[in-house]
PDB file of C-alpha atoms in Angstrom:
ATOM      1  CA  MET A1456      14.478   5.547  -0.077  1.00  0.00           C
ATOM      2  CA  GLU A1457      13.068   2.131   0.231  1.00  0.00           C
ATOM      3  CA  ILE A1458      16.295   0.738  -1.215  1.00  0.00           C
ATOM      4  CA  ILE A1459      18.417   2.171   1.686  1.00  0.00           C
ATOM      5  CA  LYS A1460      15.756   0.684   4.315  1.00  0.00           C
ATOM      6  CA  LYS A1461      15.858  -2.608   2.378  1.00  0.00           C
ATOM      7  CA  TYR A1462      19.717  -2.764   2.328  1.00  0.00           C
ATOM      8  CA  GLY A1463      20.564  -0.661   5.229  1.00  0.00           C
ATOM      9  CA  LEU A1464      22.095  -3.476   7.155  1.00  0.00           C
ATOM     10  CA  ILE A1465      24.334  -4.482   3.993  1.00  0.00           C
ATOM     11  CA  ILE A1466      25.562  -0.890   3.632  1.00  0.00           C
ATOM     12  CA  VAL A1467      26.380  -0.771   7.296  1.00  0.00           C
ATOM     13  CA  ILE A1468      28.314  -3.888   6.998  1.00  0.00           C
ATOM     14  CA  LEU A1469      30.156  -3.023   4.038  1.00  0.00           C
ATOM     15  CA  PHE A1470      31.006   0.481   5.532  1.00  0.00           C
ATOM     16  CA  ALA A1471      32.523  -1.103   8.454  1.00  0.00           C
ATOM     17  CA  PHE A1472      34.371  -3.731   6.329  1.00  0.00           C
ATOM     18  CA  PHE A1473      35.909  -0.795   4.308  1.00  0.00           C
ATOM     19  CA  MET A1474      36.955   1.206   7.203  1.00  0.00           C
ATOM     20  CA  PHE A1475      39.665  -1.184   8.020  1.00  0.00           C
ATOM     21  CA  TYR A1476      40.436  -2.463   4.510  1.00  0.00           C
ATOM     22  CA  LYS A1477      40.302   0.415   2.237  1.00  0.00           C
ATOM     23  CA  PRO A1478      38.783   3.699   4.041  1.00  0.00           C
ATOM     24  CA  ILE A1479      38.280   5.598   0.948  1.00  0.00           C
ATOM     25  CA  CYS A1480      35.548   3.196  -0.079  1.00  0.00           C
ATOM     26  CA  CYS A1481      33.543   4.612   2.877  1.00  0.00           C
ATOM     27  CA  PHE A1482      33.600   7.997   1.306  1.00  0.00           C
ATOM     28  CA  LEU A1483      32.192   6.237  -1.947  1.00  0.00           C
ATOM     29  CA  ILE A1484      29.451   4.392   0.135  1.00  0.00           C
ATOM     30  CA  LEU A1485      28.585   7.756   1.985  1.00  0.00           C
ATOM     31  CA  GLY A1486      28.466   9.627  -1.215  1.00  0.00           C
ATOM     32  CA  ILE A1487      26.145   7.079  -2.929  1.00  0.00           C
ATOM     33  CA  VAL A1488      23.784   6.956  -0.304  1.00  0.00           C
ATOM     34  CA  MET A1489      23.729  10.907   0.254  1.00  0.00           C
ATOM     35  CA  PHE A1490      23.294  11.257  -3.486  1.00  0.00           C
ATOM     36  CA  TYR A1491      20.621   8.779  -3.841  1.00  0.00           C
ATOM     37  CA  TYR A1492      18.563   9.914  -0.782  1.00  0.00           C
ATOM     38  CA  GLY A1493      19.118  13.598  -2.284  1.00  0.00           C
ATOM     39  CA  VAL A1494      17.871  12.691  -5.767  1.00  0.00           C
ATOM     40  CA  ASN A1495      15.031  10.560  -4.306  1.00  0.00           C
ATOM     41  CA  SER A1496      13.822  13.592  -2.007  1.00  0.00           C
ATOM     42  CA  LEU A1497      14.245  16.257  -4.774  1.00  0.00           C
ATOM     43  CA  THR A1498      12.077  14.007  -6.987  1.00  0.00           C
ATOM     44  CA  PHE A1499       9.548  13.564  -4.426  1.00  0.00           C
ATOM     45  CA  MET A1500       9.468  17.288  -3.788  1.00  0.00           C
ATOM     46  CA  ASN A1501       9.185  18.110  -7.415  1.00  0.00           C
ATOM     47  CA  TYR A1502       6.215  15.411  -7.734  1.00  0.00           C
ATOM     48  CA  ILE A1503       4.294  16.961  -4.925  1.00  0.00           C
ATOM     49  CA  LYS A1504       4.903  20.365  -6.011  1.00  0.00           C
ATOM     50  CA  LYS A1505       3.234  19.533  -9.408  1.00  0.00           C
ATOM     51  CA  ASN A1506       0.551  16.964  -8.056  1.00  0.00           C
ATOM     52  CA  GLY A1507       0.172  17.467  -4.422  1.00  0.00           C
ATOM     53  CA  ILE A1508      -3.085  18.286  -2.794  1.00  0.00           C
ATOM     54  CA  GLU A1509      -3.200  20.965  -0.091  1.00  0.00           C
ATOM     55  CA  SER A1510      -4.778  20.518   3.100  1.00  0.00           C
ATOM     56  CA  LEU A1511      -5.098  22.370   6.430  1.00  0.00           C
ATOM     57  CA  GLY A1512      -3.462  20.607   9.409  1.00  0.00           C
ATOM     58  CA  GLU A1513      -2.699  20.912  12.937  1.00  0.00           C
ATOM     59  CA  ILE A1514       0.514  20.847  14.900  1.00  0.00           C
ATOM     60  CA  LEU A1515      -0.425  18.171  17.692  1.00  0.00           C
ATOM     61  CA  LEU A1516       3.397  18.322  19.270  1.00  0.00           C
ATOM     62  CA  TYR A1517       7.021  18.074  18.635  1.00  0.00           C
ATOM     63  CA  GLU A1518       9.135  15.357  18.861  1.00  0.00           C
ATOM     64  CA  SER A1519      12.633  15.536  19.739  1.00  0.00           C
ATOM     65  CA  ASP A1520      15.274  12.885  18.419  1.00  0.00           C
ATOM     66  CA  LYS A1521      18.171  11.680  20.346  1.00  0.00           C
ATOM     67  CA  ASP A1522      20.393  14.725  19.435  1.00  0.00           C
ATOM     68  CA  GLY A1523      17.663  17.279  20.362  1.00  0.00           C
ATOM     69  CA  TYR A1524      16.326  18.306  16.733  1.00  0.00           C
ATOM     70  CA  LYS A1525      12.674  18.657  16.724  1.00  0.00           C
ATOM     71  CA  THR A1526      10.187  17.336  14.150  1.00  0.00           C
ATOM     72  CA  PRO A1527       6.465  18.525  14.367  1.00  0.00           C
ATOM     73  CA  ILE A1528       3.720  15.757  14.452  1.00  0.00           C
ATOM     74  CA  ILE A1529       0.878  16.947  12.163  1.00  0.00           C
ATOM     75  CA  GLU A1530      -2.914  15.934  12.132  1.00  0.00           C
ATOM     76  CA  PHE A1531      -4.789  16.704   8.764  1.00  0.00           C
ATOM     77  CA  LYS A1532      -7.838  15.301   6.849  1.00  0.00           C
ATOM     78  CA  THR A1533      -7.405  14.198   3.187  1.00  0.00           C
ATOM     79  CA  LEU A1534      -9.979  15.022   0.795  1.00  0.00           C
ATOM     80  CA  LYS A1535     -11.421  11.394   1.060  1.00  0.00           C
ATOM     81  CA  GLY A1536     -11.676  11.856   4.810  1.00  0.00           C
ATOM     82  CA  GLU A1537      -8.909   9.858   5.659  1.00  0.00           C
ATOM     83  CA  LEU A1538      -7.082  11.156   9.147  1.00  0.00           C
ATOM     84  CA  ILE A1539      -3.385  11.412   8.979  1.00  0.00           C
ATOM     85  CA  LYS A1540      -1.430  11.857  12.320  1.00  0.00           C
ATOM     86  CA  GLN A1541       2.388  11.662  11.806  1.00  0.00           C
ATOM     87  CA  LYS A1542       5.683  13.493  10.912  1.00  0.00           C
ATOM     88  CA  PRO A1543       6.144  15.026   7.364  1.00  0.00           C
ATOM     89  CA  TYR A1544       7.766  12.846   5.017  1.00  0.00           C
ATOM     90  CA  TYR A1545      10.667  15.330   4.662  1.00  0.00           C
ATOM     91  CA  TYR A1546      11.696  17.810   7.263  1.00  0.00           C
ATOM     92  CA  ALA A1547      14.823  19.627   7.746  1.00  0.00           C
ATOM     93  CA  SER A1548      15.674  20.973  11.305  1.00  0.00           C
ATOM     94  CA  THR A1549      18.154  23.579  12.189  1.00  0.00           C
ATOM     95  CA  ASP A1550      20.550  23.765  15.100  1.00  0.00           C
ATOM     96  CA  LEU A1551      17.890  26.403  16.274  1.00  0.00           C
ATOM     97  CA  SER A1552      15.462  23.876  16.691  1.00  0.00           C
ATOM     98  CA  ILE A1553      17.433  22.307  19.548  1.00  0.00           C
ATOM     99  CA  PHE A1554      17.225  25.243  21.728  1.00  0.00           C
ATOM    100  CA  ARG A1555      14.107  26.611  20.550  1.00  0.00           C
ATOM    101  CA  THR A1556      10.721  25.805  22.396  1.00  0.00           C
ATOM    102  CA  TYR A1557       7.727  25.596  19.848  1.00  0.00           C
ATOM    103  CA  LYS A1558       5.047  25.690  22.688  1.00  0.00           C
ATOM    104  CA  ASN A1559       3.088  28.396  20.775  1.00  0.00           C
ATOM    105  CA  ASN A1560       2.963  26.474  17.877  1.00  0.00           C
ATOM    106  CA  ILE A1561       0.968  23.516  19.411  1.00  0.00           C
ATOM    107  CA  ASN A1562      -2.642  23.335  18.046  1.00  0.00           C
ATOM    108  CA  LYS A1563      -1.582  25.938  15.262  1.00  0.00           C
ATOM    109  CA  LYS A1564      -3.232  25.395  11.797  1.00  0.00           C
ATOM    110  CA  ILE A1565      -0.677  24.692   9.061  1.00  0.00           C
ATOM    111  CA  ALA A1566      -0.849  24.283   5.320  1.00  0.00           C
ATOM    112  CA  VAL A1567       0.359  20.548   4.085  1.00  0.00           C
ATOM    113  CA  ILE A1568       0.736  19.230   0.655  1.00  0.00           C
ATOM    114  CA  TYR A1569       0.332  15.511   0.627  1.00  0.00           C
ATOM    115  CA  SER A1570       0.387  12.834  -2.244  1.00  0.00           C
ATOM    116  CA  GLU A1571      -2.862  11.591  -3.474  1.00  0.00           C
ATOM    117  CA  GLU A1572      -1.571   8.121  -3.796  1.00  0.00           C
ATOM    118  CA  ASN A1573       0.212   7.877  -0.664  1.00  0.00           C
ATOM    119  CA  PRO A1574      -1.297  10.757   1.683  1.00  0.00           C
ATOM    120  CA  GLU A1575       1.281   9.669   4.574  1.00  0.00           C
ATOM    121  CA  LYS A1576       3.769  11.457   2.299  1.00  0.00           C
ATOM    122  CA  PHE A1577       3.363  15.052   2.997  1.00  0.00           C
ATOM    123  CA  VAL A1578       5.315  18.290   3.657  1.00  0.00           C
ATOM    124  CA  ILE A1579       4.764  21.525   5.219  1.00  0.00           C
ATOM    125  CA  LYS A1580       3.844  23.979   2.467  1.00  0.00           C
ATOM    126  CA  THR A1581       5.791  26.991   4.112  1.00  0.00           C
ATOM    127  CA  GLU A1582       8.863  24.662   4.641  1.00  0.00           C
ATOM    128  CA  LYS A1583       9.101  23.600   1.118  1.00  0.00           C
ATOM    129  CA  ASP A1584      11.585  25.954  -0.160  1.00  0.00           C
ATOM    130  CA  PHE A1585      13.790  25.535   3.054  1.00  0.00           C
ATOM    131  CA  ASN A1586      13.489  21.785   2.427  1.00  0.00           C
ATOM    132  CA  ILE A1587      14.508  21.862  -1.259  1.00  0.00           C
ATOM    133  CA  GLY A1588      17.811  24.021  -0.315  1.00  0.00           C
ATOM    134  CA  SER A1589      18.755  21.246   2.106  1.00  0.00           C
ATOM    135  CA  ILE A1590      18.389  18.604  -0.383  1.00  0.00           C
ATOM    136  CA  ILE A1591      20.237  20.385  -2.878  1.00  0.00           C
ATOM    137  CA  LEU A1592      22.994  20.843  -0.189  1.00  0.00           C
ATOM    138  CA  MET A1593      23.091  17.168   0.692  1.00  0.00           C
ATOM    139  CA  ILE A1594      23.273  16.274  -3.364  1.00  0.00           C
ATOM    140  CA  ILE A1595      26.349  18.514  -3.461  1.00  0.00           C
ATOM    141  CA  VAL A1596      28.224  16.805  -0.454  1.00  0.00           C
ATOM    142  CA  GLY A1597      27.169  13.559  -1.836  1.00  0.00           C
ATOM    143  CA  LEU A1598      28.751  14.415  -5.086  1.00  0.00           C
ATOM    144  CA  PHE A1599      31.970  15.784  -3.409  1.00  0.00           C
ATOM    145  CA  PHE A1600      32.168  12.497  -1.499  1.00  0.00           C
ATOM    146  CA  LEU A1601      31.808  10.682  -4.773  1.00  0.00           C
ATOM    147  CA  GLY A1602      34.227  12.672  -6.604  1.00  0.00           C
ATOM    148  CA  LEU A1603      36.861  12.412  -3.789  1.00  0.00           C
ATOM    149  CA  SER A1604      36.527   8.809  -3.379  1.00  0.00           C
ATOM    150  CA  ILE A1605      36.408   8.197  -7.404  1.00  0.00           C
ATOM    151  CA  GLY A1606      39.450  10.415  -7.684  1.00  0.00           C
ATOM    152  CA  ASN A1607      41.240   8.659  -4.918  1.00  0.00           C
ATOM    153  CA  LEU A1608      40.654   5.159  -6.387  1.00  0.00           C
ATOM    154  CA  LEU A1609      41.554   6.177  -9.827  1.00  0.00           C
ATOM    155  CA  GLY A1610      44.827   7.580  -8.670  1.00  0.00           C
ATOM    156  CA  PHE A1611      44.030  11.276  -9.561  1.00  0.00           C
ATOM    157  CA  LEU A1612      44.130  12.234  -5.761  1.00  0.00           C
ATOM    158  CA  ASN A1613      46.502  11.042  -3.244  1.00  0.00           C
ATOM    159  CA  MET A1614      44.938  11.599   0.277  1.00  0.00           C
ATOM    160  CA  GLY A1615      47.108   9.073   2.058  1.00  0.00           C
ATOM    161  CA  ILE A1616      43.872   7.097   3.259  1.00  0.00           C
TER     162      ILE A1616
END
């Protein structure tokens, strides 16, 4: 994930360039980014499942993004007494979260699992299975884009792009 943040501007510039030069390469770039992000997130979820430390946190509020999807801001203490107050490292919102209010979840106690080396990287324990499902879907879509673009570039598929 740090690679995507580090080279994000270069990825956007390449994407914009290939939109006009060879649009099928945009599918390749999108597939690579989605596949990398999915595998990186799945690796983290596997690590947190095996080595994570469970703690009890409290939902302080829900923050909406520009599309209306809500993500909880959670506060919890680590075993070392460090106070963490932020969004989960990975959280998958659904379309229902746009319309739903979460007022009755504010100040609610919730179990979190965090990384001992980096406590800012945590997930909500009850959302773990849903998050893994969304990550697997992201990997499948990324592989689809990769296969589509590689097939077109090698001449196996002719999409007219």
